[in-house]
PDB file of C-alpha atoms in Angstrom:
ATOM      1  CA  GLY J   6      16.527 -10.682   8.367  1.00 57.00           C
ATOM      2  CA  ALA J   7      15.146  -7.449   9.771  1.00 82.00           C
ATOM      3  CA  GLY J   8      12.218  -5.897   7.995  1.00 92.00           C
ATOM      4  CA  VAL J   9      11.295  -2.265   7.533  1.00 96.00           C
ATOM      5  CA  SER J  10      11.053  -0.499  10.862  1.00 96.00           C
ATOM      6  CA  GLN J  11       9.261   2.743  11.667  1.00 97.00           C
ATOM      7  CA  SER J  12       9.224   4.991  14.685  1.00 97.00           C
ATOM      8  CA  PRO J  13       7.376   6.055  16.640  1.00 97.00           C
ATOM      9  CA  SER J  14       4.572   3.527  16.355  1.00 96.00           C
ATOM     10  CA  ASN J  15       2.104   6.091  17.652  1.00 97.00           C
ATOM     11  CA  LYS J  16       2.286   9.863  17.792  1.00 97.00           C
ATOM     12  CA  VAL J  17      -0.245  12.255  19.250  1.00 98.00           C
ATOM     13  CA  THR J  18       0.388  15.911  18.588  1.00 98.00           C
ATOM     14  CA  GLU J  19      -1.433  19.189  18.901  1.00 97.00           C
ATOM     15  CA  LYS J  20      -2.644  21.051  15.849  1.00 97.00           C
ATOM     16  CA  GLY J  21       0.032  23.410  14.606  1.00 97.00           C
ATOM     17  CA  LYS J  22       2.993  21.419  15.894  1.00 98.00           C
ATOM     18  CA  ASP J  23       5.642  19.859  13.660  1.00 98.00           C
ATOM     19  CA  VAL J  24       6.231  16.091  13.650  1.00 98.00           C
ATOM     20  CA  GLU J  25       8.975  13.841  12.321  1.00 98.00           C
ATOM     21  CA  LEU J  26       8.391  10.232  11.373  1.00 98.00           C
ATOM     22  CA  ARG J  27      11.291   7.855  10.824  1.00 98.00           C
ATOM     23  CA  CYS J  28      11.760   4.877   8.518  1.00 97.00           C
ATOM     24  CA  ASP J  29      14.593   2.354   8.498  1.00 96.00           C
ATOM     25  CA  PRO J  30      14.437   0.355   5.260  1.00 95.00           C
ATOM     26  CA  ILE J  31      15.666  -3.169   4.718  1.00 93.00           C
ATOM     27  CA  SER J  32      19.433  -3.202   4.375  1.00 91.00           C
ATOM     28  CA  GLY J  33      20.486  -3.093   0.729  1.00 89.00           C
ATOM     29  CA  HIS J  34      17.176  -1.763  -0.551  1.00 91.00           C
ATOM     30  CA  THR J  35      17.799   1.327  -2.651  1.00 89.00           C
ATOM     31  CA  ALA J  36      14.171   2.349  -3.169  1.00 91.00           C
ATOM     32  CA  LEU J  37      12.076   3.817  -0.354  1.00 93.00           C
ATOM     33  CA  TYR J  38       8.449   4.921  -0.409  1.00 94.00           C
ATOM     34  CA  TRP J  39       6.110   6.780   1.910  1.00 96.00           C
ATOM     35  CA  TYR J  40       2.352   6.202   1.810  1.00 96.00           C
ATOM     36  CA  ARG J  41      -0.519   7.532   3.869  1.00 96.00           C
ATOM     37  CA  GLN J  42      -3.471   5.395   4.931  1.00 94.00           C
ATOM     38  CA  SER J  43      -6.505   7.265   6.152  1.00 90.00           C
ATOM     39  CA  LEU J  44      -9.415   5.548   7.900  1.00 80.00           C
ATOM     40  CA  GLY J  45     -11.428   3.588   5.390  1.00 70.00           C
ATOM     41  CA  GLN J  46      -9.194   4.612   2.524  1.00 76.00           C
ATOM     42  CA  GLY J  47      -6.588   2.867   0.483  1.00 82.00           C
ATOM     43  CA  LEU J  48      -2.953   3.749   0.584  1.00 91.00           C
ATOM     44  CA  GLU J  49      -2.066   7.111  -0.890  1.00 92.00           C
ATOM     45  CA  PHE J  50       1.410   7.546  -2.369  1.00 92.00           C
ATOM     46  CA  LEU J  51       3.386  10.454  -0.922  1.00 95.00           C
ATOM     47  CA  ILE J  52       7.030  10.306  -2.040  1.00 94.00           C
ATOM     48  CA  TYR J  53       9.579   7.903  -3.527  1.00 91.00           C
ATOM     49  CA  PHE J  54      13.373   7.801  -3.271  1.00 91.00           C
ATOM     50  CA  GLN J  55      15.540   5.752  -5.631  1.00 88.00           C
ATOM     51  CA  GLY J  56      19.265   5.719  -5.000  1.00 84.00           C
ATOM     52  CA  ASN J  57      20.836   9.096  -5.661  1.00 82.00           C
ATOM     53  CA  SER J  58      18.136  10.224  -8.076  1.00 84.00           C
ATOM     54  CA  ALA J  59      15.900  13.182  -7.330  1.00 86.00           C
ATOM     55  CA  PRO J  60      12.903  11.978  -5.311  1.00 89.00           C
ATOM     56  CA  ASP J  61       9.446  11.732  -6.825  1.00 88.00           C
ATOM     57  CA  LYS J  62       7.471  14.149  -4.651  1.00 91.00           C
ATOM     58  CA  SER J  63       4.341  14.112  -6.779  1.00 89.00           C
ATOM     59  CA  GLY J  64       2.142  12.680  -4.024  1.00 91.00           C
ATOM     60  CA  LEU J  65       2.910  15.168  -1.269  1.00 95.00           C
ATOM     61  CA  PRO J  66      -0.438  16.849  -0.457  1.00 94.00           C
ATOM     62  CA  SER J  67       0.956  20.252   0.488  1.00 95.00           C
ATOM     63  CA  ASP J  68       4.191  22.132   1.107  1.00 96.00           C
ATOM     64  CA  ARG J  69       3.820  21.333   4.800  1.00 97.00           C
ATOM     65  CA  PHE J  70       5.026  17.843   3.948  1.00 98.00           C
ATOM     66  CA  SER J  71       8.660  17.087   3.217  1.00 97.00           C
ATOM     67  CA  ALA J  72      10.942  14.080   3.362  1.00 96.00           C
ATOM     68  CA  GLU J  73      14.609  13.351   3.184  1.00 95.00           C
ATOM     69  CA  ARG J  74      16.736  10.278   2.956  1.00 94.00           C
ATOM     70  CA  THR J  75      20.187  10.480   4.445  1.00 85.00           C
ATOM     71  CA  GLY J  76      23.049   8.307   3.237  1.00 81.00           C
ATOM     72  CA  GLY J  77      20.714   6.314   1.045  1.00 77.00           C
ATOM     73  CA  SER J  78      19.231   4.582   4.069  1.00 90.00           C
ATOM     74  CA  VAL J  79      17.110   6.120   6.827  1.00 95.00           C
ATOM     75  CA  SER J  80      14.311   8.438   5.802  1.00 97.00           C
ATOM     76  CA  THR J  81      12.422  11.081   7.757  1.00 97.00           C
ATOM     77  CA  LEU J  82       8.990  12.400   6.827  1.00 98.00           C
ATOM     78  CA  THR J  83       8.307  15.829   8.320  1.00 98.00           C
ATOM     79  CA  ILE J  84       4.902  17.416   8.619  1.00 98.00           C
ATOM     80  CA  GLN J  85       4.936  21.063   9.600  1.00 98.00           C
ATOM     81  CA  ARG J  86       2.059  22.917  11.267  1.00 98.00           C
ATOM     82  CA  THR J  87       0.018  19.729  11.544  1.00 98.00           C
ATOM     83  CA  GLN J  88      -3.704  19.833  10.833  1.00 97.00           C
ATOM     84  CA  GLN J  89      -6.434  17.450  11.967  1.00 96.00           C
ATOM     85  CA  GLU J  90      -6.785  16.104   8.426  1.00 94.00           C
ATOM     86  CA  ASP J  91      -3.176  14.894   8.680  1.00 96.00           C
ATOM     87  CA  SER J  92      -4.331  12.213  11.131  1.00 96.00           C
ATOM     88  CA  ALA J  93      -3.615   8.883   9.459  1.00 96.00           C
ATOM     89  CA  VAL J  94      -1.275   5.925   9.452  1.00 96.00           C
ATOM     90  CA  TYR J  95       1.941   6.733   7.644  1.00 98.00           C
ATOM     91  CA  LEU J  96       3.520   3.700   6.032  1.00 97.00           C
ATOM     92  CA  CYS J  97       7.025   3.293   4.715  1.00 97.00           C
ATOM     93  CA  ALA J  98       8.091   0.623   2.240  1.00 95.00           C
ATOM     94  CA  SER J  99      11.360  -0.343   0.632  1.00 93.00           C
ATOM     95  CA  SER J 100      12.363  -2.450  -2.352  1.00 91.00           C
ATOM     96  CA  LEU J 101      15.374  -3.547  -4.316  1.00 87.00           C
ATOM     97  CA  ALA J 102      15.986  -1.122  -7.144  1.00 75.00           C
ATOM     98  CA  MET J 103      14.833  -3.350  -9.949  1.00 57.00           C
ATOM     99  CA  SER J 104      12.300  -5.392  -7.972  1.00 62.00           C
ATOM    100  CA  TYR J 105       8.614  -4.710  -7.984  1.00 65.00           C
ATOM    101  CA  GLU J 106       8.011  -6.102  -4.515  1.00 85.00           C
ATOM    102  CA  GLN J 107       7.634  -3.475  -1.838  1.00 90.00           C
ATOM    103  CA  TYR J 108       8.041  -4.478   1.787  1.00 92.00           C
ATOM    104  CA  PHE J 109       6.053  -2.382   4.213  1.00 94.00           C
ATOM    105  CA  GLY J 110       6.817  -1.356   7.755  1.00 96.00           C
ATOM    106  CA  PRO J 111       4.170  -1.449  10.504  1.00 95.00           C
ATOM    107  CA  GLY J 112       3.399   2.247  10.133  1.00 96.00           C
ATOM    108  CA  THR J 113       3.182   5.258  12.422  1.00 97.00           C
ATOM    109  CA  ARG J 114      -0.293   6.179  13.600  1.00 96.00           C
ATOM    110  CA  LEU J 115      -0.456   9.982  13.768  1.00 97.00           C
ATOM    111  CA  THR J 116      -3.263  11.663  15.663  1.00 97.00           C
ATOM    112  CA  VAL J 117      -3.579  15.440  15.529  1.00 97.00           C
ATOM    113  CA  THR J 118      -5.760  16.855  18.284  1.00 96.00           C
TER     114      THR J 118
ATOM    115  CA  GLN Y  18      -8.934  10.523  -9.298  1.00 52.00           C
ATOM    116  CA  GLN Y  19      -9.426   6.912  -8.296  1.00 60.00           C
ATOM    117  CA  GLN Y  20      -7.478   4.909 -10.860  1.00 88.00           C
ATOM    118  CA  VAL Y  21      -8.100   1.520  -9.240  1.00 94.00           C
ATOM    119  CA  LYS Y  22     -11.624   0.752  -8.102  1.00 95.00           C
ATOM    120  CA  GLN Y  23     -12.095  -2.096  -5.625  1.00 96.00           C
ATOM    121  CA  SER Y  24     -15.229  -3.913  -4.507  1.00 96.00           C
ATOM    122  CA  PRO Y  25     -16.807  -4.932  -2.271  1.00 97.00           C
ATOM    123  CA  GLN Y  26     -15.875  -2.705   0.643  1.00 95.00           C
ATOM    124  CA  SER Y  27     -16.528  -5.551   3.058  1.00 96.00           C
ATOM    125  CA  LEU Y  28     -17.190  -9.245   2.731  1.00 97.00           C
ATOM    126  CA  ILE Y  29     -18.361 -11.964   5.081  1.00 98.00           C
ATOM    127  CA  VAL Y  30     -17.715 -15.567   4.044  1.00 98.00           C
ATOM    128  CA  GLN Y  31     -18.253 -18.809   5.875  1.00 97.00           C
ATOM    129  CA  LYS Y  32     -15.312 -21.048   6.614  1.00 97.00           C
ATOM    130  CA  GLY Y  33     -14.602 -23.222   3.607  1.00 97.00           C
ATOM    131  CA  GLY Y  34     -16.267 -20.837   1.198  1.00 98.00           C
ATOM    132  CA  ILE Y  35     -14.781 -18.834  -1.676  1.00 98.00           C
ATOM    133  CA  SER Y  36     -13.948 -15.165  -1.169  1.00 98.00           C
ATOM    134  CA  ILE Y  37     -13.921 -13.012  -4.299  1.00 98.00           C
ATOM    135  CA  ILE Y  38     -12.652  -9.441  -4.453  1.00 98.00           C
ATOM    136  CA  ASN Y  39     -12.741  -7.422  -7.658  1.00 98.00           C
ATOM    137  CA  CYS Y  40     -10.715  -4.541  -8.999  1.00 97.00           C
ATOM    138  CA  ALA Y  41     -10.930  -2.441 -12.142  1.00 97.00           C
ATOM    139  CA  TYR Y  42      -8.338  -0.046 -13.495  1.00 96.00           C
ATOM    140  CA  GLU Y  43      -8.282   2.738 -16.032  1.00 92.00           C
ATOM    141  CA  ASN Y  44      -4.648   3.290 -16.884  1.00 89.00           C
ATOM    142  CA  THR Y  45      -3.634   0.913 -19.685  1.00 88.00           C
ATOM    143  CA  ALA Y  46       0.025   1.597 -18.899  1.00 86.00           C
ATOM    144  CA  PHE Y  47      -0.246  -0.442 -15.692  1.00 89.00           C
ATOM    145  CA  ASP Y  48       1.761  -3.628 -16.084  1.00 87.00           C
ATOM    146  CA  TYR Y  49       2.002  -5.126 -12.620  1.00 90.00           C
ATOM    147  CA  PHE Y  50      -0.924  -5.975 -10.380  1.00 94.00           C
ATOM    148  CA  PRO Y  51      -0.215  -7.093  -6.796  1.00 94.00           C
ATOM    149  CA  TRP Y  52      -2.572  -7.940  -3.992  1.00 96.00           C
ATOM    150  CA  TYR Y  53      -1.688  -7.049  -0.423  1.00 96.00           C
ATOM    151  CA  GLN Y  54      -3.017  -8.498   2.832  1.00 97.00           C
ATOM    152  CA  GLN Y  55      -3.104  -6.326   5.922  1.00 95.00           C
ATOM    153  CA  PHE Y  56      -3.832  -7.408   9.482  1.00 95.00           C
ATOM    154  CA  PRO Y  57      -4.777  -4.837  12.135  1.00 91.00           C
ATOM    155  CA  GLY Y  58      -1.781  -2.903  13.394  1.00 88.00           C
ATOM    156  CA  LYS Y  59       0.495  -4.272  10.679  1.00 91.00           C
ATOM    157  CA  GLY Y  60       1.734  -2.991   7.368  1.00 93.00           C
ATOM    158  CA  PRO Y  61       0.431  -4.545   4.144  1.00 95.00           C
ATOM    159  CA  ALA Y  62       2.213  -7.690   2.984  1.00 94.00           C
ATOM    160  CA  LEU Y  63       2.444  -8.869  -0.600  1.00 93.00           C
ATOM    161  CA  LEU Y  64       0.165 -11.850  -1.140  1.00 95.00           C
ATOM    162  CA  ILE Y  65       0.293 -12.577  -4.854  1.00 95.00           C
ATOM    163  CA  ALA Y  66       0.921 -10.593  -8.023  1.00 93.00           C
ATOM    164  CA  ILE Y  67       0.309 -10.919 -11.752  1.00 94.00           C
ATOM    165  CA  ARG Y  68       1.500  -9.352 -14.969  1.00 90.00           C
ATOM    166  CA  PRO Y  69      -0.888  -8.765 -17.898  1.00 88.00           C
ATOM    167  CA  ASP Y  70       0.681 -11.395 -20.137  1.00 91.00           C
ATOM    168  CA  VAL Y  71      -1.115 -14.162 -18.214  1.00 93.00           C
ATOM    169  CA  SER Y  72      -4.796 -14.547 -17.417  1.00 94.00           C
ATOM    170  CA  GLU Y  73      -4.473 -16.433 -14.159  1.00 96.00           C
ATOM    171  CA  LYS Y  74      -1.967 -17.078 -11.418  1.00 96.00           C
ATOM    172  CA  LYS Y  75      -2.440 -19.479  -8.558  1.00 96.00           C
ATOM    173  CA  GLU Y  76      -0.497 -19.791  -5.326  1.00 96.00           C
ATOM    174  CA  GLY Y  77      -1.958 -22.252  -2.882  1.00 96.00           C
ATOM    175  CA  ARG Y  78      -5.501 -21.180  -2.036  1.00 97.00           C
ATOM    176  CA  PHE Y  79      -5.052 -17.758  -3.643  1.00 97.00           C
ATOM    177  CA  THR Y  80      -5.746 -17.111  -7.337  1.00 97.00           C
ATOM    178  CA  ILE Y  81      -5.630 -13.939  -9.381  1.00 97.00           C
ATOM    179  CA  SER Y  82      -7.789 -13.811 -12.501  1.00 96.00           C
ATOM    180  CA  PHE Y  83      -6.878 -11.107 -14.990  1.00 96.00           C
ATOM    181  CA  ASN Y  84      -8.981  -9.792 -17.883  1.00 95.00           C
ATOM    182  CA  LYS Y  85      -6.877  -7.374 -19.894  1.00 93.00           C
ATOM    183  CA  SER Y  86      -9.598  -6.370 -22.366  1.00 93.00           C
ATOM    184  CA  ALA Y  87     -12.009  -5.530 -19.558  1.00 95.00           C
ATOM    185  CA  LYS Y  88      -9.243  -3.949 -17.453  1.00 95.00           C
ATOM    186  CA  GLN Y  89     -10.321  -5.998 -14.473  1.00 96.00           C
ATOM    187  CA  PHE Y  90      -8.641  -8.387 -12.099  1.00 97.00           C
ATOM    188  CA  SER Y  91      -9.856 -10.328  -9.118  1.00 98.00           C
ATOM    189  CA  LEU Y  92      -8.597 -12.256  -6.119  1.00 98.00           C
ATOM    190  CA  HIS Y  93     -10.162 -15.595  -5.275  1.00 98.00           C
ATOM    191  CA  ILE Y  94      -9.510 -17.201  -1.899  1.00 98.00           C
ATOM    192  CA  MET Y  95     -10.508 -20.852  -1.967  1.00 98.00           C
ATOM    193  CA  ASP Y  96     -11.442 -22.760   1.200  1.00 98.00           C
ATOM    194  CA  SER Y  97     -11.467 -19.499   3.173  1.00 98.00           C
ATOM    195  CA  GLN Y  98     -10.250 -19.790   6.768  1.00 97.00           C
ATOM    196  CA  PRO Y  99     -10.770 -17.580   9.833  1.00 97.00           C
ATOM    197  CA  GLY Y 100      -7.056 -16.743   9.655  1.00 97.00           C
ATOM    198  CA  ASP Y 101      -7.708 -15.123   6.273  1.00 98.00           C
ATOM    199  CA  SER Y 102      -9.764 -12.433   7.997  1.00 98.00           C
ATOM    200  CA  ALA Y 103      -7.930  -9.238   7.083  1.00 97.00           C
ATOM    201  CA  THR Y 104      -8.111  -6.245   4.776  1.00 96.00           C
ATOM    202  CA  TYR Y 105      -7.108  -6.901   1.178  1.00 97.00           C
ATOM    203  CA  PHE Y 106      -5.839  -4.254  -1.199  1.00 96.00           C
ATOM    204  CA  CYS Y 107      -5.384  -4.532  -4.923  1.00 97.00           C
ATOM    205  CA  ALA Y 108      -2.803  -2.289  -6.517  1.00 94.00           C
ATOM    206  CA  ALA Y 109      -1.260  -1.449  -9.872  1.00 93.00           C
ATOM    207  CA  ARG Y 110       1.896   0.153 -11.114  1.00 88.00           C
ATOM    208  CA  THR Y 111       3.642   1.123 -14.307  1.00 80.00           C
ATOM    209  CA  THR Y 112       7.121   0.107 -15.335  1.00 70.00           C
ATOM    210  CA  GLY Y 113       9.435   3.024 -15.596  1.00 66.00           C
ATOM    211  CA  THR Y 114      10.898   5.714 -13.464  1.00 55.00           C
ATOM    212  CA  ALA Y 115       7.811   6.033 -11.305  1.00 57.00           C
ATOM    213  CA  SER Y 116       7.558   2.985  -9.101  1.00 70.00           C
ATOM    214  CA  LYS Y 117       4.698   4.082  -6.932  1.00 79.00           C
ATOM    215  CA  LEU Y 118       1.780   1.739  -6.466  1.00 87.00           C
ATOM    216  CA  THR Y 119      -1.778   2.925  -6.979  1.00 90.00           C
ATOM    217  CA  PHE Y 120      -3.994   1.157  -4.462  1.00 93.00           C
ATOM    218  CA  GLY Y 121      -7.651   0.274  -4.329  1.00 94.00           C
ATOM    219  CA  THR Y 122      -9.615   1.329  -1.256  1.00 93.00           C
ATOM    220  CA  GLY Y 123      -9.478  -2.103   0.367  1.00 95.00           C
ATOM    221  CA  THR Y 124     -11.864  -4.921   1.228  1.00 96.00           C
ATOM    222  CA  ARG Y 125     -12.357  -6.024   4.804  1.00 96.00           C
ATOM    223  CA  LEU Y 126     -12.836  -9.790   4.768  1.00 98.00           C
ATOM    224  CA  GLN Y 127     -14.339 -11.658   7.692  1.00 98.00           C
ATOM    225  CA  VAL Y 128     -14.399 -15.449   7.601  1.00 98.00           C
ATOM    226  CA  THR Y 129     -16.878 -16.891  10.058  1.00 96.00           C
ATOM    227  CA  LEU Y 130     -16.908 -20.356  11.611  1.00 92.00           C
TER     228      LEU Y 130
END
């Protein structure tokens, strides 16, 4: 079956612009996660959605970052007034509600110039 | 705060050799320890995982060794192959409402001919 998909695969934006990154989870997966992977770093948790529960936003680095999940499926990560330090690969993952296994998408490489 | 420490940062192993990557954690509430394999341009993929009630888990050429008292776990790749060349991440998570994974910083493995 189809895996987690993300779009765009690459995004170059100017400092100060807003960007939206999209994630389509695996059908039937109720949990969705966003992570950030900076060069030479591990994956940093950003936000987690589980069903209709309030999202866990504890990893968002600043109030310029926000995310929503519409209809329990597609999610959008929005970064406002982008800064150069926002340059990274943004990864989305999904999992069955009670399963520990997270399936990752290919990521969106964001470059802020 | 780095809750999962991973070493080495990079590793070069000859074909047929054993690759060993180590991780140490601090949070005793962690109860699930997966290893992910990531190829360039791809998202991480679950390789093998262990829970703290066992000391070792083997799947094919991949083995996790777990030492609960030392709060350490390691990945052993037997008979390493050039196709194993990738970045490996250890991770940990806690059962409960927070399902986010805490990742190590990754190990870039190169298997030479």
